[in-house]
Every structure is written in structure tokens, then in C-alpha cells.
Amino acid sequence: MTQLIKARNNKITPLMRKVSAGEGVSAEFIRRGISKGTIVLPANKNHTGLKNPCAIGTGVKTKINANIGTSKSCSRISAELEKLNTCVKYKADTVMDLSTGGDLPKIRKALIAASPIPLGTVPIYEIVVSAKKNNTPVEDISVEAMFEAIEKQAEEGVDFFTIHAGVTKSALEVLKKSKRLTGIVSRGGALMAKWIMANKKENPFYEHYDRLLDIMIKHDVTLSLGDGLRPGSIADATDKPQLKELYALGQLAKRARKAGCQVMIEGPGHVPINQIKKNVDIEKKVSDGAPFYVLGPLVTDIGCGYDHITAAIGGALAASFGADFLCYVTPSEHLGLPTSDEVKEGIIASRIAAHAADLAKGVAGAEKIDYSMSRFRRKRNWKKQISLALNPEKARAIHSRLKTNTHDACSMCDDFCPMKIL
Amino acid sequence: MTQLIKARNNKITPLMRKVSAGEGVSAEFIRRGISKGTIVLPANKNHTGLKNPCAIGTGVKTKINANIGTSKSCSRISAELEKLNTCVKYKADTVMDLSTGGDLPKIRKALIAASPIPLGTVPIYEIVVSAKKNNTPVEDISVEAMFEAIEKQAEEGVDFFTIHAGVTKSALEVLKKSKRLTGIVSRGGALMAKWIMANKKENPFYEHYDRLLDIMIKHDVTLSLGDGLRPGSIADATDKPQLKELYALGQLAKRARKAGCQVMIEGPGHVPINQIKKNVDIEKKVSDGAPFYVLGPLVTDIGCGYDHITAAIGGALAASFGADFLCYVTPSEHLGLPTSDEVKEGIIASRIAAHAADLAKGVAGAEKIDYSMSRFRRKRNWKKQISLALNPEKARAIHSRLKTNTHDACSMCDDFCPMKIL
């Protein structure tokens, strides 16, 4: 039985109780959210080391996810474990292993074993990598092989799966007719599209959706419906292919929920500021309020090198309008795999966005830390300010860089500290 | 005659023509905006090295300002000239010299001489520093001394002045009755408040406002009405003292405009996301559309070490709602004076915010660069993408960090590049 089925049966589970404590809401509030499908609690029964589970959805704090994982050109397992530590240290709520290079099962198992936070994957990556090893091209992968891989990962303890079930034949027809600037920019979306077009068959995860749900329900893996047709540029934002897929994802979310499978929906991508509210509103409407997991959104295409900032702007805004879960973006987005330091920068930018949104939407208790920080600022208590900072090491380094003569003001204002003048 | 008076006399000046070219609007559009007071063009007649003037206001690109300047603990002139170079290199539109340490006139003159972009100051800083040298406390500074300093700076070629004329006796009464968490956080605001309270007299810049306007008009210095009572914490946002001052600034802006003095209004500060639109709307309403120059706004109090990001979120949102001019915030805000590298980080974050807002409000031609970037991304043309980046050195460094085997994809996706799969 999944958390959703239990919630629907009016059962408050230990997990619900645990996550409610950190939110400042009642366990009953969590139960009700899960039963309605407006909250998910990703926690695979087989992820035994899951020490810090979290609730994602309406009425709880906005959560953030950090993507890690190898690619062909960088596939050291130690580097990924280091990134996982960075994620935990800087307080990502969840992590996704998006590895596509090296020994995927080995990397994934090591990450699951080491991860105290929920871990997600995009199973199609492993499916394609395994096939490649046997010289099987994408289009020749069997439906059986796909489901076998998914079942295996579910057994291993992955807490949530991104599945691009909305990249359907009819959605691809809409895409073909559109005049997109950047086509498909989702790796999973592109792989599904390739398989569908080559085989002239329907998306296997769409066609055999009930089979997928059965596997996920068995292990209580949360389904994250991937947006394979998300816009990859401002020019493509909120266009027909994107919306066609989003409507399909809404239907699929309702089916999953009905079956007892926890489900959320993934969102864009590249979206200008003035279209973000519309994107959130549509997602909530078509899915009866499923948690919205957004990648950015990036509010301009030109931020490479600084896309953690571009994404923080879009993420803060999206979450203030009701998005529930922000996928971080690192400074290396569009350019290369992130280093551990860039993972840290991405997490912190994302946390700022999530917290700013929580202040705006009035999440319980969100303003307390701002109040504390400002009270210590007023008192010029630097130790306490630094201890409350998102990255105390960095705050301390900046503050201690210049010795002021006044001791109790910082070098920015020095004698002109307004807190001291009056 | 100021640009405003000329505009009102239907005269299109060479400066109007020059700035219109970079905006993709007609010189007549600029003239009309200046004549209505919805656009300012800060350009002191005595700033002979002003090679890159700019228009700030409705219908033109959102501009960004970078603050530099010394404090007591860090007053090397060479460091400030280096920061100025950084500002120009990374494309700040204007710069403010906020020095409070060292030989202020010498630093300022060197910066004016070296600056191809408009330069602003907060004259009260020099007024107070000069007085201190003569052991004169703030409260004993004469009104004459204040106006002498302002006249001198105007003659030197400063393009815009921040003057805290709205910190009036009655505004301070409102402040006293309020339950602010962080009181006054503006240095200029705190100094004016101290003088007013000690002398039990009205703010000299408010009382002798016409005299101030005469000096500014003589040299065409643009007046930036400082928000001395801006909120310094989320808890204080949009409170009575802030609004009391803002209404006064609106009245003062109308008086300045009527007299022929170019004028803009400064805004907060710390404001949660859900109050930003209201702040912009009120400013526009009370001032009949004067350009709004915002400091941030910072959407949470807890970002120290990363406040360039906190400010980019608020700035992007404010500008998308109609704010015209973003004062950058650096990662060292609340902790110390920025290094040249932090100046760079602040500028780039601010440029991202300004550009994202321009896309949202549909500023002429804003989307062109996004279109180009995305077109080159689609083509996997890395050279061109890097050349269009906000900081090509950084983008190049990230991209070249890992050698991929595929040459034409980046290490993030490698073989899984969605642009290549299809």
C-alpha cells in the first residue's frame, strides 16, 4: 500500500508524522494533502537509508531537487558521491541521479545506499545505455526491456521516477506542425520521440500505463510525469506542443492518483516572467492540483554561466504562484556537467528562490528565519547573522576580509552604519 | 537648459538622438518621454568624458547601476578605478561613487574623469565626512555647508544626486510610532534623521527644495529622490513610514519636473515577492510616472553571501511591473565592501534581471539576443553561444573543462544531447 492509499484510508503513517514535524503543520494536514493528491511523499519502501523524507505540495514548504550524475566524458563514482554529500550539506531536499556514463547500476546503488534524502531517476537513460552496450539502437529496444529496467530500479529503492509518458504520437504530430526554434530539449523526451517515430507505435509508457502504475504502486515509487516537450527557448514557451503534452499529463496524473500511485507533474523549462503564472495555473487546473515540479523556469536564454540565477528568478516566481518543487539549475547548465562547487551554487540559488516564494505564499513559519536574521542585523550581532546564512563559510569569509576599526560595523558602511548613527 | 526643458520646448538634442539609437526607438520617443517626465537622461554638462549616456524610464530598456566607493577601512583610489573598469567591462549602465573614506573629492574627480557612463553620488556623505574632519558633528552642520558641497559636486560633473528630501519631520513622527524591526537602514536617511531630530528643524533639502532644484537645473544634474526610510527587512516592507515618505517623494518629483529638473524616485529595499507590484504601482501613481530606481528589492533577509541573487529575483519582478532602473547588489551586501570580482557578479546578476524583465514587458528588440543564442544552441555552435554569453570567459572555461568525445555536444548530455538524438 502506498502512502496515498493509506492516506485515503484515513491512516496517518509514521512517515506522514515525521515530515509534518519539520513543516509546522499537523500530520493530519499531510494525510489530507496526500489523499487529495496535492501532496506527495516520495519514499520507496526499499530505500532503507531514507533518513530525511519530505512532503512536496500545497501548503508545505517549497522543496528543491539537485541533479547529479555522470555522462560519458565524466563518470567517476567518487565524484558523484562527493556531489551527493554537497547536496546533503547544503540542504537539497531531494536528489536525482541522471547518470548516462559508466556503470549505471553500480553508481545508482551506491548513491541510494548513501542518500539520506529521496532519490529520483529517469529510467529511460539506463534502458538506452544498456541497449547500447548490446549494440541495440534506441528504436529496437523492446517494451519488455523497458519495463524490466523500471521494475529493477523500483526494487533497488529509487523514490521517484521521471517517466515521459506524455510524449505521445499525437503530441509529436502537434510538434511537427509547430515552428519551434529549439525542438525537443529533454533527453528523455528526445529518446521517446525517436522510438515512437521509428516504430510508428504509441509511447510504451502511455500505452501500458496501468502496467507502469502497478510497478510503482508495489514499491510506492512516486511518479513524476516528465515534460519531454518542454520549451527550450523563450521563443517556444507555452506553445502548442508544450500545452498538448501538459493536458495529457493532467489526465495521466488523475489516472495515477485514482489507482493509488503518488504523482507529480514536471514543468518547463524556458519561460518569460509574464507567462509563468499561466503555466502554473494550467498545470494545477488540468491535474486537479498535482504537485508541480519545475525545471527553472529560466526567464531568459542568455544566462549560460549564470543560469542558477536565471532559474532562481523563474523558480521564485513559479513557486510564489503555486509551484511546489524546484529543480535546481547550476552555473554550468547548457555548457557542461557541474562540479561539486557548482552543485553547491545551484542548491543555494534554488533555496533562496524557494524560501522567497514561501514568504510570498505565506507558508507556515517561513518568516521566522528572516525575522531572526534581521533582529541580529539590527543588533550588529555578526556571529549569529553568519550562523543563519545559507553558506556560513562564505558569509564569514566576506565579513572577516577587512578589519574595520569600529569592530561592530561591517566594512561596507563602517562609521556610516545606519544602525549605529541613530 | 536641462534635457527636460529642451524636450518640453520640442527640441530633440544630440544626447536624445544618441541614446535613442541604442534603444531601437526614435529620438522623438525619447524626447516625449523626457518631456512627460517618464524618462530621464542623466548627463551633467560638465561630465565631458560621458561617452555612453543612457535613457532611464518607460519604454526603454531597464538600466542597471553599480555602486562602488570607499569606506574608512578600504579607501584606495586604485581599487575604485579598478572597480569602475569592471563596471564598464561588464556593462553597468551607470555607476555611483558612494565613498565615505579617504580623500573624497580626489576619488570622485578621478572617477568622473575616468567614467564613460553616468556617475551618481550621495552628497550628504561628503558633507558629513568634511564636517568630521573639522570635528563638527552631524547635527552642527550648517545648511550653507550642505548646499556648498552640492554646488561643488554639480560643478565637477556628477550626473545624478541621491537626495533624501523625503525624510521629513512628519515622516520621522510616523517612524517613531511604527514598530519597525530594523529602523532606518539608509545611511543618508539616518544622517538626515539625526540632523533633524537634534535640531528640531525640518529637513534642509525639503525646506529649501527650490534652492536645490536651482543648482541641479543649472548643471542638468538629475535628481534621484532617496528613500531614506526604506524597509531593511521583510517585516518592515510596505509599512507606514515607507509609504509616508513615498507619497512625499511623489509630490517632490512633480515639483522638480515642473521646475525643469529631471527626476527619478528610489525604492526599496527588502520586499517580499507578493508586495513588489504594489510598490511599483504606488510609485508610478504618486509621481505621475517618474522613473523608479529600486535597490533590489531583496525578496528575503537571509541571503547574505548571495544577495546578488536575492536582488536579481526582486529586481526582475519589479522591472517586469514597470520599475526602470535596478541598483545592483553584490554578494558582499550586509557583510562588507565588495571586491572587484563581486562587483562583476553583482552586475551580471542585475543584467540578467533587467533583461528578463525587458522580455516580460516587451521592450523593443529585447528578444533578439535570446533568439540568436537559442538558434546557435540548436546548431550546437559553441563559439557563437560563448560569444553571446554575459561573461564569455566564464562560459568558455566551463565548456572547455571537459573534453567530450563527440566534439559537438557538451559534457552535460554528451551522447544524450537531445539536439543530436533527433
Tab-separated table of C-alpha atoms in Angstrom, chain B residues 53 59 66 414:
chain	number	residue	atom	x	y	z
B	53	PRO	CA	24.883	58.273	-21.822
B	59	GLY	CA	9.549	52.206	-22.929
B	66	ALA	CA	26.634	49.590	-9.854
B	414	ASP	CA	27.251	14.068	-24.328
